[in-house]
């Protein structure tokens, strides 16, 4: 079992690992989940491009509508590249009915604010019936009392709250349109319903460190501890939605004004060169994760904002989840990345094919893979 867990646990953040362990030792469908993971590892090792295994990680967006205007996020700046909407609960149930027994974790968020979907608590409840570790990330500026109560009663495992300051001036520098006091009050609301439900839900405070808030880092951590939260300070990434579109150098130039003085939280060197690629050496998304947008469209990874780069659509083109997982674009992308990693002489032809098919994954060969 230790060899198995040594391979599996590093796939997840440390805050998630104990929950994964619980699911795989005592949860329903644990045998299917373990068998699927082991099969997936074998298929990666032998280089299969048409997979028998299912992904064991889902990123599923309940809504791509957001109530804030964060400077490095395209959700409010680009209103034409992808239609706006909220996932229908019937589509969610269809996805879970086929893939649920094999999924280990689901993140109910991507490009929008999940609490804007009124069916969020039902989605959590459905996922928990399949013993899936269920989490979401929220700016928590919108939280009706009934929604707070319902997500706790549904058994949500992790709620990550994006909160980048402890004064309104600092907080709203990045979370533009947000109200700090409202977020803090909503955290207390979640804590109240957490205690009342008896759940062990993890509340995590995500603090994106930048030059405008780094002096509040220590105070934020103290407040997080006081409120019973895990504190997760992290470096800012480059402009979201552009991570596979532009070279790393150009993206870093766009965000230089956000670099903190504290180099511990500076993700990119300030003297980065135009030819520099990302530090990520391979792509995990094509083999172990599926990203599903609110309307059932399937993106290659969480870095894709524009609809034109989608692989397929569970609502329209694919008859089943597994057929979508092995769509022509998925198979071509896996061949492309495998050829690149193996330094195969087939790579030039596959790059040509990827360009002809409009496959965004070709940019990862040029610029480096999407960073964690």
XYZ file of C-alpha atoms in Angstrom:
372
model
C 0.000 0.000 0.000
C 2.890 2.356 0.746
C 4.197 2.139 -2.841
C 0.705 2.998 -4.076
C 0.285 5.977 -1.762
C 3.814 7.201 -2.527
C 2.736 7.547 -6.159
C -0.751 8.908 -5.536
C -0.449 11.452 -2.722
C 2.067 13.778 -4.443
C -0.596 14.325 -7.115
C -2.580 16.365 -4.591
C -1.849 19.389 -2.359
C -0.855 18.475 1.204
C -4.114 19.889 2.552
C -6.026 17.349 0.418
C -3.917 14.249 1.080
C -5.565 13.168 4.381
C -8.978 13.386 2.705
C -7.772 11.279 -0.208
C -6.422 8.695 2.225
C -9.805 8.507 3.942
C -11.647 8.012 0.659
C -9.291 5.239 -0.464
C -9.370 3.340 2.831
C -13.003 3.588 3.877
C -15.058 5.233 1.143
C -17.501 3.654 -1.281
C -16.083 2.790 -4.718
C -12.546 2.687 -3.255
C -11.651 -0.438 -5.232
C -12.742 1.144 -8.492
C -10.834 4.328 -7.684
C -7.636 2.466 -6.766
C -7.837 0.150 -9.790
C -8.462 3.090 -12.104
C -5.495 5.011 -10.720
C -3.161 2.030 -11.115
C -4.386 1.424 -14.672
C -3.893 5.099 -15.445
C -0.275 4.933 -14.238
C 0.411 1.912 -16.436
C -1.109 3.630 -19.471
C 1.033 6.714 -18.912
C 4.166 4.567 -18.570
C 3.565 2.628 -21.793
C 2.506 5.753 -23.671
C -1.104 4.939 -24.514
C -3.023 7.716 -26.207
C -6.439 6.026 -26.174
C -7.032 5.400 -22.487
C -9.032 2.655 -20.837
C -8.755 4.469 -17.503
C -10.787 7.512 -16.493
C -9.283 10.741 -15.176
C -9.179 10.698 -11.393
C -9.268 14.503 -11.003
C -12.134 16.709 -12.195
C -12.171 20.493 -12.464
C -15.787 21.364 -13.044
C -17.091 24.922 -13.303
C -20.575 25.476 -11.813
C -20.560 28.968 -13.365
C -18.128 31.171 -15.275
C -19.907 34.317 -14.090
C -17.954 36.329 -11.527
C -18.915 39.242 -9.299
C -15.400 40.750 -9.027
C -12.983 42.344 -11.490
C -9.513 41.026 -10.654
C -6.886 42.678 -12.903
C -5.160 39.497 -14.113
C -8.357 37.501 -14.740
C -10.147 37.380 -18.126
C -13.568 36.412 -16.744
C -14.804 40.011 -16.664
C -12.434 41.520 -19.252
C -13.231 39.134 -22.101
C -16.981 38.653 -22.445
C -16.995 37.243 -25.994
C -14.519 34.310 -25.986
C -16.819 31.996 -24.041
C -20.577 32.210 -23.360
C -21.586 32.952 -19.777
C -23.855 30.653 -17.822
C -24.431 28.171 -15.006
C -24.194 24.389 -15.181
C -27.479 22.521 -15.232
C -27.806 19.993 -12.416
C -28.949 17.323 -14.869
C -25.657 17.599 -16.780
C -23.745 17.314 -13.507
C -25.668 14.180 -12.521
C -24.978 12.656 -15.955
C -21.237 13.260 -15.547
C -21.199 11.762 -12.056
C -23.288 8.727 -13.049
C -20.546 7.568 -15.418
C -17.308 8.978 -14.011
C -18.123 9.359 -10.303
C -16.985 5.872 -9.200
C -13.480 6.563 -10.594
C -12.993 10.198 -9.564
C -10.929 10.901 -6.440
C -11.242 14.691 -6.247
C -13.467 17.318 -7.838
C -12.818 21.061 -7.737
C -16.086 22.919 -8.236
C -14.574 26.098 -9.632
C -12.577 27.456 -12.535
C -13.486 30.774 -14.182
C -16.358 32.008 -12.039
C -17.849 32.304 -8.575
C -19.348 28.899 -7.668
C -21.845 30.266 -5.134
C -23.657 32.033 -7.986
C -25.014 28.640 -9.084
C -28.097 27.866 -6.950
C -27.543 24.115 -7.475
C -24.071 24.143 -5.898
C -25.095 22.310 -2.725
C -26.851 19.606 -4.753
C -23.685 19.149 -6.837
C -21.679 18.674 -3.644
C -24.197 16.165 -2.301
C -24.146 14.160 -5.543
C -20.323 14.087 -5.593
C -20.207 12.936 -1.957
C -22.468 9.974 -2.802
C -19.580 8.750 -4.954
C -17.054 9.292 -2.115
C -15.285 12.100 -3.964
C -13.158 14.649 -2.116
C -15.061 17.821 -2.961
C -13.706 21.346 -2.809
C -14.126 24.797 -4.267
C -12.478 28.206 -4.368
C -14.509 31.372 -3.799
C -14.093 35.105 -3.313
C -16.948 34.770 -0.754
C -18.479 38.151 -1.494
C -21.801 36.399 -2.125
C -23.093 33.900 0.427
C -26.804 33.774 1.291
C -27.563 32.128 4.640
C -29.301 29.189 2.999
C -26.326 28.551 0.696
C -23.892 28.503 3.636
C -26.108 26.069 5.508
C -26.725 23.838 2.498
C -23.080 23.403 1.430
C -22.159 22.380 4.968
C -25.084 19.972 5.192
C -24.058 18.553 1.796
C -20.628 17.646 3.194
C -18.211 19.955 1.390
C -14.623 18.963 2.257
C -12.601 22.088 1.454
C -13.497 25.714 0.840
C -10.613 27.937 -0.273
C -11.315 31.640 0.222
C -9.368 34.140 -1.879
C -8.517 36.950 0.521
C -5.460 39.059 -0.281
C -5.396 41.664 2.471
C -6.634 42.660 5.909
C -7.510 46.256 5.086
C -10.092 47.277 2.511
C -7.577 49.382 0.601
C -5.118 46.517 0.235
C -7.722 43.822 -0.347
C -9.483 45.723 -3.134
C -6.240 46.452 -4.967
C -6.568 43.023 -6.580
C -10.076 41.842 -5.582
C -11.651 44.849 -7.246
C -15.329 45.226 -6.404
C -14.967 43.128 -3.263
C -15.785 44.104 0.318
C -13.418 42.832 3.008
C -15.873 43.079 5.901
C -18.482 41.154 3.944
C -15.976 38.335 3.308
C -14.971 38.172 6.982
C -18.629 38.073 8.015
C -19.257 35.274 5.523
C -16.343 33.278 6.952
C -17.975 33.532 10.373
C -21.222 32.401 8.778
C -19.520 29.326 7.322
C -17.927 28.573 10.680
C -21.321 28.808 12.379
C -22.969 26.334 10.012
C -19.872 24.112 10.112
C -20.176 23.821 13.901
C -23.904 23.252 13.673
C -23.563 20.486 11.069
C -20.686 18.758 12.876
C -18.683 18.610 9.653
C -14.892 18.745 9.551
C -14.829 21.020 6.516
C -11.449 22.676 5.969
C -11.628 26.434 5.506
C -8.475 27.748 3.850
C -7.386 31.371 3.474
C -5.538 31.824 0.165
C -3.371 34.948 0.223
C -1.795 35.851 -3.144
C 1.330 37.744 -2.124
C 2.113 40.885 -4.116
C 3.920 44.175 -3.521
C 0.739 45.872 -2.323
C -0.126 43.382 0.421
C 3.117 41.672 1.487
C 3.358 43.852 4.632
C 0.038 42.402 5.789
C 1.173 38.786 5.446
C 1.918 38.273 9.149
C -1.319 39.928 10.265
C -3.333 37.865 7.791
C -1.849 34.641 9.105
C -2.677 35.594 12.688
C -6.267 36.412 11.723
C -6.587 33.137 9.808
C -5.504 31.162 12.876
C -7.940 33.117 15.034
C -10.777 32.245 12.625
C -9.855 28.552 12.562
C -8.533 28.555 9.012
C -5.544 27.083 7.223
C -3.347 29.880 5.904
C -2.098 29.418 2.326
C 0.171 32.243 1.162
C 1.234 31.782 -2.443
C 2.956 33.531 -5.317
C 0.882 35.128 -8.054
C 0.803 33.517 -11.470
C 0.935 35.460 -14.711
C -2.203 36.710 -16.442
C -4.747 33.908 -16.403
C -6.125 32.930 -19.782
C -2.823 33.843 -21.454
C -0.655 31.124 -19.922
C -0.716 28.991 -23.070
C -1.144 31.878 -25.501
C 1.935 34.020 -24.852
C 5.585 33.175 -24.097
C 6.530 33.305 -20.418
C 8.688 36.411 -20.932
C 5.774 38.467 -22.313
C 3.440 37.328 -19.540
C 5.935 38.246 -16.850
C 6.409 41.728 -18.327
C 2.652 42.271 -18.025
C 2.650 41.512 -14.283
C 5.902 43.113 -13.121
C 3.993 45.774 -11.210
C 2.666 43.034 -8.902
C 6.011 41.466 -7.940
C 6.587 41.486 -4.145
C 9.909 42.434 -2.610
C 9.887 39.112 -0.739
C 11.546 36.731 -3.200
C 10.030 33.728 -1.422
C 6.742 34.680 -3.057
C 8.078 35.742 -6.435
C 7.232 32.972 -8.884
C 9.337 34.309 -11.742
C 12.813 35.903 -11.787
C 12.815 39.604 -12.646
C 15.638 39.104 -15.178
C 13.788 36.445 -17.170
C 14.916 36.151 -20.806
C 12.713 36.075 -23.953
C 13.622 32.452 -24.705
C 12.908 31.175 -21.172
C 10.354 28.371 -20.929
C 8.232 27.527 -17.910
C 9.754 25.259 -15.276
C 7.086 22.583 -15.755
C 8.651 19.597 -17.507
C 5.576 17.643 -18.577
C 1.777 17.737 -18.840
C -0.372 15.836 -16.340
C -3.695 17.203 -17.558
C -4.013 15.065 -20.682
C -3.764 11.827 -18.698
C -5.191 12.330 -15.218
C -7.523 15.369 -15.214
C -10.531 16.648 -17.102
C -11.681 20.276 -17.136
C -15.410 20.701 -17.789
C -16.966 24.123 -18.284
C -20.487 25.094 -17.218
C -22.007 24.098 -20.585
C -20.301 20.703 -20.827
C -17.446 21.883 -23.052
C -14.145 20.167 -22.270
C -10.938 22.220 -22.184
C -7.409 20.727 -22.335
C -6.490 22.172 -18.925
C -7.484 24.861 -16.436
C -5.359 27.446 -18.261
C -7.731 27.598 -21.235
C -10.254 30.435 -21.183
C -11.292 30.775 -24.836
C -13.926 28.409 -26.191
C -12.157 27.985 -29.532
C -9.490 25.803 -27.890
C -11.918 23.264 -26.397
C -11.482 19.575 -27.241
C -15.129 18.510 -27.298
C -18.485 19.013 -25.565
C -20.240 16.492 -23.331
C -23.621 18.074 -24.084
C -23.320 18.139 -27.862
C -20.669 15.976 -29.503
C -19.686 13.200 -27.115
C -22.136 10.420 -26.355
C -20.364 9.432 -23.136
C -17.800 10.871 -20.731
C -15.254 8.222 -21.745
C -15.718 8.957 -25.437
C -15.023 12.621 -24.713
C -11.905 11.563 -22.771
C -10.672 9.812 -25.911
C -11.813 12.386 -28.470
C -9.575 12.962 -31.532
C -8.106 16.126 -29.997
C -7.266 14.365 -26.734
C -5.525 11.531 -28.602
C -3.581 13.901 -30.854
C -2.508 16.018 -27.870
C -1.257 12.920 -26.021
C 0.699 11.813 -29.085
C 2.219 15.282 -29.409
C 3.343 15.539 -25.798
C 4.616 11.942 -25.743
C 6.686 12.552 -28.874
C 8.152 15.715 -27.359
C 9.110 13.993 -24.103
C 10.650 11.040 -25.950
C 12.424 13.338 -28.458
C 10.774 11.311 -31.215
C 11.487 12.015 -34.868
C 7.698 12.072 -35.324
C 7.458 15.367 -33.442
C 7.666 17.758 -36.452
C 4.796 15.980 -38.197
C 2.719 15.952 -35.036
C 3.333 19.687 -34.529
C 2.144 20.231 -38.093
C -0.970 18.137 -37.421
C -1.633 20.041 -34.192
C -1.417 23.349 -36.020
C -3.773 22.079 -38.721
C -6.284 20.961 -36.081
C -5.999 24.195 -34.087
C -4.638 22.378 -31.047
C -3.462 24.805 -28.344
C -1.167 22.134 -26.869
C 1.386 22.911 -29.570
C 2.175 26.097 -27.653
C 3.309 24.040 -24.673
C 6.030 22.589 -26.862
C 7.195 26.122 -27.673
C 6.689 27.921 -24.355
C 6.743 25.176 -21.728
C 3.906 23.392 -19.975
C 1.276 24.948 -17.711
C 2.728 25.450 -14.244
C 1.139 24.110 -11.066
